[in-house]
Amino acid sequence: MPRLYKWILGVLVATLMTGCGVRYAYSQLDWLVPRYVRDYVTLDRVQRAELDARLAERLQWHCASELPAYSSFLRELDRSLLNGGVDGEELVMFVTQAESLWFNLVVALAPDVSDLLATLDADQIVELAQAFEKRNGKARSEYLEPDEAERQAQRVERMERRLRPWLGRMNAAQSEELGRWSASLLPTTEAWLENRMVWQSRLLALLQEERDPGVFRKSVTELLVAPDAGWPEDYRAAVESNRDATLALFVRLFELADEPQRERLSRRLTSFAGQFDRLACASTDSSRG
């Protein structure tokens, strides 16, 4: 479930955005992750104990091996912004670094998720399929039912909400830039949902087959690590185009930022970096691999 990885990082980001600290968010992951999993499938006592044990190992690995890199990344980004900002090429480099950190987390968690999925019985697989269907229906209602004008307005609203903790309220020029960005994006929502459903179907098919443990782990891990492997080329091209447009938006918004906005962004980045520094822990043998 790729969303699990995004959700783990999202917990840290969202908690900071609401005024809490990374340390608080990180300390809650040992019960927040099982709670998230429970939204998809009800685990029995043995499965829950195994999830708790593996999660403890991965959190130890993550705080020892990955959090220092998060701090370095944020400080490097802050330095570049203070030195006059970043252009599109530099921003792509930073995004590539962030994606590398993200991929490290995916690769580390995928075998554990695969092993947990291998223990699901028939009733749990049905429950997982129903959870997928429920969330797909919600996504269809939220993202596909509005007309194009509504979708454009919703994109602007969502982006403003995400940026507000970092820059504060948008000024008039930035708001205009957001509107142009939203109008320029290629339509991908329907294809996104279709490809998500294809991915879910592939996972459910693996769960319903006779399982050789080694083959199952390899197949599910590959599915988790590369969820975009089966994307059609036209959809992949549209996603890349929209990604480029969004990176160009970020460059432009910073160019249009006033001094208080830039100071706010710098404080936010250094606050993240400092909290990740304080949260980093010593490595142990059990946290590796």
Tab-separated table of C-alpha atoms in Angstrom:
chain	number	residue	atom	x	y	z
A	1	MET	CA	0.000	0.000	0.000
A	2	PRO	CA	2.007	2.997	-1.240
A	3	ARG	CA	-0.276	5.384	0.616
A	4	LEU	CA	1.038	4.005	3.910
A	5	TYR	CA	4.528	5.327	3.171
A	6	LYS	CA	3.189	8.737	2.212
A	7	TRP	CA	1.017	8.722	5.277
A	8	ILE	CA	3.919	8.060	7.652
A	9	LEU	CA	5.797	11.093	6.331
A	10	GLY	CA	2.547	13.012	6.153
A	11	VAL	CA	1.990	12.499	9.870
A	12	LEU	CA	5.237	14.342	10.569
A	13	VAL	CA	4.462	17.163	8.165
A	14	ALA	CA	0.836	17.590	9.177
A	15	THR	CA	1.662	17.556	12.870
A	16	LEU	CA	4.167	20.350	12.436
A	17	MET	CA	1.697	22.326	10.378
A	18	THR	CA	-0.825	22.202	13.186
A	19	GLY	CA	1.676	23.533	15.694
A	20	CYS	CA	2.952	20.318	17.257
A	21	GLY	CA	6.502	19.072	16.995
A	22	VAL	CA	8.130	16.317	15.011
A	23	ARG	CA	9.131	14.580	18.239
A	24	TYR	CA	5.481	14.306	19.290
A	25	ALA	CA	4.426	13.009	15.869
A	26	TYR	CA	7.277	10.518	15.689
A	27	SER	CA	6.543	9.190	19.156
A	28	GLN	CA	2.954	8.473	18.114
A	29	LEU	CA	3.771	6.417	15.008
A	30	ASP	CA	3.877	3.153	16.947
A	31	TRP	CA	0.129	3.399	17.477
A	32	LEU	CA	-0.873	5.664	14.585
A	33	VAL	CA	0.411	3.231	11.945
A	34	PRO	CA	-1.594	0.259	13.330
A	35	ARG	CA	-4.606	2.552	13.484
A	36	TYR	CA	-4.112	3.450	9.819
A	37	VAL	CA	-3.763	-0.223	8.873
A	38	ARG	CA	-6.957	-0.971	10.808
A	39	ASP	CA	-8.831	1.385	8.459
A	40	TYR	CA	-8.111	-1.163	5.713
A	41	VAL	CA	-8.099	-4.512	7.477
A	42	THR	CA	-8.674	-5.836	10.997
A	43	LEU	CA	-5.592	-7.672	12.256
A	44	ASP	CA	-5.713	-10.521	14.732
A	45	ARG	CA	-3.595	-10.527	17.889
A	46	VAL	CA	-0.639	-12.356	16.334
A	47	GLN	CA	-0.595	-10.082	13.292
A	48	ARG	CA	-0.794	-6.978	15.453
A	49	ALA	CA	2.106	-8.173	17.625
A	50	GLU	CA	4.209	-8.832	14.524
A	51	LEU	CA	3.349	-5.390	13.118
A	52	ASP	CA	4.313	-3.738	16.410
A	53	ALA	CA	7.653	-5.573	16.536
A	54	ARG	CA	8.590	-4.766	12.961
A	55	LEU	CA	7.463	-1.170	13.266
A	56	ALA	CA	9.687	-0.705	16.321
A	57	GLU	CA	12.677	-2.004	14.333
A	58	ARG	CA	11.939	0.227	11.349
A	59	LEU	CA	11.456	3.333	13.468
A	60	GLN	CA	14.832	2.673	15.098
A	61	TRP	CA	16.415	2.285	11.653
A	62	HIS	CA	14.694	5.396	10.344
A	63	CYS	CA	15.642	7.715	13.189
A	64	ALA	CA	19.246	6.464	13.135
A	65	SER	CA	19.861	6.280	9.392
A	66	GLU	CA	17.430	8.657	7.694
A	67	LEU	CA	16.582	11.597	9.951
A	68	PRO	CA	20.112	13.086	9.816
A	69	ALA	CA	19.768	13.189	6.021
A	70	TYR	CA	16.430	15.003	6.382
A	71	SER	CA	18.120	17.680	8.484
A	72	SER	CA	20.956	18.116	5.995
A	73	PHE	CA	18.522	18.341	3.099
A	74	LEU	CA	16.419	21.035	4.769
A	75	ARG	CA	19.437	23.117	5.761
A	76	GLU	CA	20.851	22.915	2.250
A	77	LEU	CA	17.524	24.056	0.817
A	78	ASP	CA	17.337	26.912	3.300
A	79	ARG	CA	20.858	28.070	2.415
A	80	SER	CA	20.005	28.099	-1.278
A	81	LEU	CA	16.852	30.103	-0.686
A	82	LEU	CA	18.684	32.620	1.500
A	83	ASN	CA	21.297	33.035	-1.238
A	84	GLY	CA	18.748	34.379	-3.674
A	85	GLY	CA	16.397	31.493	-4.286
A	86	VAL	CA	16.478	28.495	-6.602
A	87	ASP	CA	15.780	28.212	-10.305
A	88	GLY	CA	13.939	25.344	-11.948
A	89	GLU	CA	17.060	23.253	-12.456
A	90	GLU	CA	18.161	23.601	-8.832
A	91	LEU	CA	14.673	22.807	-7.582
A	92	VAL	CA	14.635	19.604	-9.633
A	93	MET	CA	17.881	18.610	-7.880
A	94	PHE	CA	16.296	19.185	-4.475
A	95	VAL	CA	13.181	17.258	-5.469
A	96	THR	CA	15.363	14.381	-6.688
A	97	GLN	CA	17.099	14.318	-3.291
A	98	ALA	CA	13.738	14.270	-1.522
A	99	GLU	CA	12.506	11.457	-3.761
A	100	SER	CA	15.644	9.468	-2.935
A	101	LEU	CA	14.939	9.803	0.791
A	102	TRP	CA	11.359	8.785	0.133
A	103	PHE	CA	12.477	5.738	-1.873
A	104	ASN	CA	14.727	4.617	0.997
A	105	LEU	CA	11.660	4.470	3.232
A	106	VAL	CA	9.623	2.552	0.658
A	107	VAL	CA	12.373	-0.034	0.117
A	108	ALA	CA	12.804	-0.522	3.872
A	109	LEU	CA	9.108	-0.996	4.603
A	110	ALA	CA	8.045	-2.994	1.541
A	111	PRO	CA	9.260	-6.450	2.737
A	112	ASP	CA	7.531	-5.951	6.090
A	113	VAL	CA	4.280	-4.948	4.407
A	114	SER	CA	4.605	-7.943	2.063
A	115	ASP	CA	5.079	-10.332	4.970
A	116	LEU	CA	2.077	-8.867	6.794
A	117	LEU	CA	-0.102	-9.192	3.681
A	118	ALA	CA	0.984	-12.833	3.343
A	119	THR	CA	-0.725	-13.615	6.664
A	120	LEU	CA	-4.165	-12.313	5.628
A	121	ASP	CA	-6.931	-14.899	5.542
A	122	ALA	CA	-9.871	-14.978	3.110
A	123	ASP	CA	-12.109	-12.768	5.265
A	124	GLN	CA	-9.366	-10.175	5.678
A	125	ILE	CA	-8.756	-10.091	1.920
A	126	VAL	CA	-12.465	-9.418	1.366
A	127	GLU	CA	-12.301	-6.659	3.986
A	128	LEU	CA	-9.292	-5.106	2.238
A	129	ALA	CA	-11.079	-5.204	-1.137
A	130	GLN	CA	-14.114	-3.515	0.390
A	131	ALA	CA	-11.918	-0.826	1.929
A	132	PHE	CA	-10.337	-0.157	-1.462
A	133	GLU	CA	-13.779	0.096	-3.061
A	134	LYS	CA	-15.026	2.480	-0.384
A	135	ARG	CA	-12.041	4.814	-0.755
A	136	ASN	CA	-12.251	4.719	-4.532
A	137	GLY	CA	-15.879	5.775	-4.343
A	138	LYS	CA	-14.967	8.637	-2.042
A	139	ALA	CA	-12.166	9.741	-4.376
A	140	ARG	CA	-14.490	9.569	-7.374
A	141	SER	CA	-17.055	11.720	-5.591
A	142	GLU	CA	-14.503	14.253	-4.380
A	143	TYR	CA	-12.327	14.594	-7.466
A	144	LEU	CA	-14.367	13.520	-10.503
A	145	GLU	CA	-17.901	14.748	-9.884
A	146	PRO	CA	-17.079	18.508	-9.844
A	147	ASP	CA	-16.862	20.173	-13.264
A	148	GLU	CA	-13.538	21.496	-14.589
A	149	ALA	CA	-14.041	25.017	-13.233
A	150	GLU	CA	-14.729	23.612	-9.765
A	151	ARG	CA	-11.686	21.352	-9.978
A	152	GLN	CA	-9.452	24.287	-10.871
A	153	ALA	CA	-10.777	26.278	-7.917
A	154	GLN	CA	-10.324	23.285	-5.603
A	155	ARG	CA	-6.716	22.842	-6.750
A	156	VAL	CA	-5.976	26.472	-5.931
A	157	GLU	CA	-7.639	26.133	-2.535
A	158	ARG	CA	-5.720	22.951	-1.686
A	159	MET	CA	-2.399	24.440	-2.752
A	160	GLU	CA	-3.008	27.634	-0.768
A	161	ARG	CA	-3.840	25.545	2.284
A	162	ARG	CA	-0.632	23.527	1.927
A	163	LEU	CA	1.541	26.587	1.403
A	164	ARG	CA	0.067	28.770	4.136
A	165	PRO	CA	2.150	27.310	7.006
A	166	TRP	CA	5.278	28.001	4.955
A	167	LEU	CA	4.567	31.385	3.382
A	168	GLY	CA	1.500	32.707	5.132
A	169	ARG	CA	-1.283	34.208	3.047
A	170	MET	CA	-0.633	34.602	-0.660
A	171	ASN	CA	-0.280	38.142	-1.980
A	172	ALA	CA	-2.243	39.249	-5.048
A	173	ALA	CA	0.492	38.366	-7.537
A	174	GLN	CA	0.968	34.923	-5.993
A	175	SER	CA	-2.783	34.265	-6.082
A	176	GLU	CA	-2.844	35.116	-9.784
A	177	GLU	CA	0.068	32.750	-10.345
A	178	LEU	CA	-1.800	29.974	-8.552
A	179	GLY	CA	-4.803	30.485	-10.807
A	180	ARG	CA	-2.679	30.282	-13.950
A	181	TRP	CA	-0.959	27.161	-12.664
A	182	SER	CA	-4.241	25.390	-11.907
A	183	ALA	CA	-5.660	26.228	-15.332
A	184	SER	CA	-2.516	24.934	-17.062
A	185	LEU	CA	-2.530	21.437	-15.564
A	186	LEU	CA	-3.353	18.521	-17.824
A	187	PRO	CA	-6.337	16.395	-16.733
A	188	THR	CA	-5.047	13.286	-14.949
A	189	THR	CA	-7.570	12.638	-12.186
A	190	GLU	CA	-9.618	10.017	-14.008
A	191	ALA	CA	-6.501	8.172	-15.189
A	192	TRP	CA	-5.021	8.429	-11.674
A	193	LEU	CA	-8.043	6.688	-10.187
A	194	GLU	CA	-8.101	4.072	-12.945
A	195	ASN	CA	-4.426	3.261	-12.397
A	196	ARG	CA	-4.917	3.104	-8.647
A	197	MET	CA	-7.702	0.573	-9.164
A	198	VAL	CA	-5.484	-1.459	-11.513
A	199	TRP	CA	-2.766	-1.510	-8.835
A	200	GLN	CA	-5.280	-2.613	-6.206
A	201	SER	CA	-6.564	-5.374	-8.494
A	202	ARG	CA	-3.028	-6.659	-9.023
A	203	LEU	CA	-2.441	-6.751	-5.270
A	204	LEU	CA	-5.733	-8.528	-4.588
A	205	ALA	CA	-4.955	-11.058	-7.329
A	206	LEU	CA	-1.631	-11.863	-5.667
A	207	LEU	CA	-3.389	-12.297	-2.327
A	208	GLN	CA	-5.950	-14.680	-3.796
A	209	GLU	CA	-3.417	-16.940	-5.532
A	210	GLU	CA	-1.728	-19.961	-4.002
A	211	ARG	CA	1.260	-18.411	-2.265
A	212	ASP	CA	4.818	-19.603	-2.432
A	213	PRO	CA	6.302	-17.440	0.365
A	214	GLY	CA	9.414	-16.387	-1.542
A	215	VAL	CA	7.611	-15.659	-4.798
A	216	PHE	CA	4.819	-13.804	-3.013
A	217	ARG	CA	7.220	-11.594	-1.082
A	218	LYS	CA	9.163	-10.738	-4.232
A	219	SER	CA	6.025	-10.003	-6.277
A	220	VAL	CA	4.353	-7.837	-3.645
A	221	THR	CA	7.580	-5.995	-2.841
A	222	GLU	CA	8.012	-5.157	-6.529
A	223	LEU	CA	4.423	-3.920	-6.650
A	224	LEU	CA	4.957	-1.737	-3.591
A	225	VAL	CA	8.343	-0.346	-4.620
A	226	ALA	CA	7.306	0.487	-8.192
A	227	PRO	CA	3.566	1.233	-8.163
A	228	ASP	CA	3.944	3.240	-11.383
A	229	ALA	CA	5.490	0.375	-13.375
A	230	GLY	CA	2.315	-0.266	-15.354
A	231	TRP	CA	1.334	3.321	-16.076
A	232	PRO	CA	0.349	4.048	-19.702
A	233	GLU	CA	2.820	6.351	-21.448
A	234	ASP	CA	0.276	9.132	-22.040
A	235	TYR	CA	-0.596	9.223	-18.344
A	236	ARG	CA	3.070	9.167	-17.325
A	237	ALA	CA	3.773	12.073	-19.701
A	238	ALA	CA	0.852	14.080	-18.297
A	239	VAL	CA	2.035	13.487	-14.721
A	240	GLU	CA	5.545	14.647	-15.643
A	241	SER	CA	4.147	17.743	-17.354
A	242	ASN	CA	2.085	18.646	-14.293
A	243	ARG	CA	5.077	18.019	-12.034
A	244	ASP	CA	7.169	20.428	-14.099
A	245	ALA	CA	4.394	23.023	-13.970
A	246	THR	CA	4.167	22.697	-10.190
A	247	LEU	CA	7.921	23.074	-9.719
A	248	ALA	CA	7.832	26.175	-11.925
A	249	LEU	CA	5.011	27.479	-9.733
A	250	PHE	CA	7.114	27.080	-6.580
A	251	VAL	CA	10.008	28.967	-8.166
A	252	ARG	CA	7.684	31.767	-9.214
A	253	LEU	CA	5.943	31.992	-5.831
A	254	PHE	CA	9.291	32.417	-4.104
A	255	GLU	CA	10.279	35.117	-6.593
A	256	LEU	CA	7.045	36.942	-5.741
A	257	ALA	CA	7.428	36.435	-1.976
A	258	ASP	CA	7.949	39.473	0.223
A	259	GLU	CA	10.525	39.607	3.009
A	260	PRO	CA	8.188	38.427	5.818
A	261	GLN	CA	7.190	35.418	3.712
A	262	ARG	CA	10.809	34.505	3.018
A	263	GLU	CA	11.702	34.840	6.684
A	264	ARG	CA	8.748	32.669	7.634
A	265	LEU	CA	9.843	29.974	5.181
A	266	SER	CA	13.415	30.041	6.488
A	267	ARG	CA	12.245	29.738	10.099
A	268	ARG	CA	10.068	26.811	9.155
A	269	LEU	CA	12.849	24.950	7.389
A	270	THR	CA	15.350	25.480	10.206
A	271	SER	CA	12.711	24.424	12.737
A	272	PHE	CA	12.159	21.149	10.878
A	273	ALA	CA	15.901	20.577	10.593
A	274	GLY	CA	16.497	21.235	14.283
A	275	GLN	CA	13.714	18.918	15.365
A	276	PHE	CA	14.980	16.139	13.111
A	277	ASP	CA	18.456	16.654	14.617
A	278	ARG	CA	17.103	16.260	18.138
A	279	LEU	CA	15.047	13.248	17.157
A	280	ALA	CA	17.879	11.320	15.483
A	281	CYS	CA	18.979	8.326	17.537
A	282	ALA	CA	21.923	5.947	17.752
A	283	SER	CA	22.009	2.944	15.447
A	284	THR	CA	21.548	-0.592	16.774
A	285	ASP	CA	22.158	-3.935	15.091
A	286	SER	CA	18.449	-4.800	15.205
A	287	SER	CA	17.561	-1.698	13.197
A	288	ARG	CA	19.474	-2.783	10.098
A	289	GLY	CA	17.945	-4.510	7.085
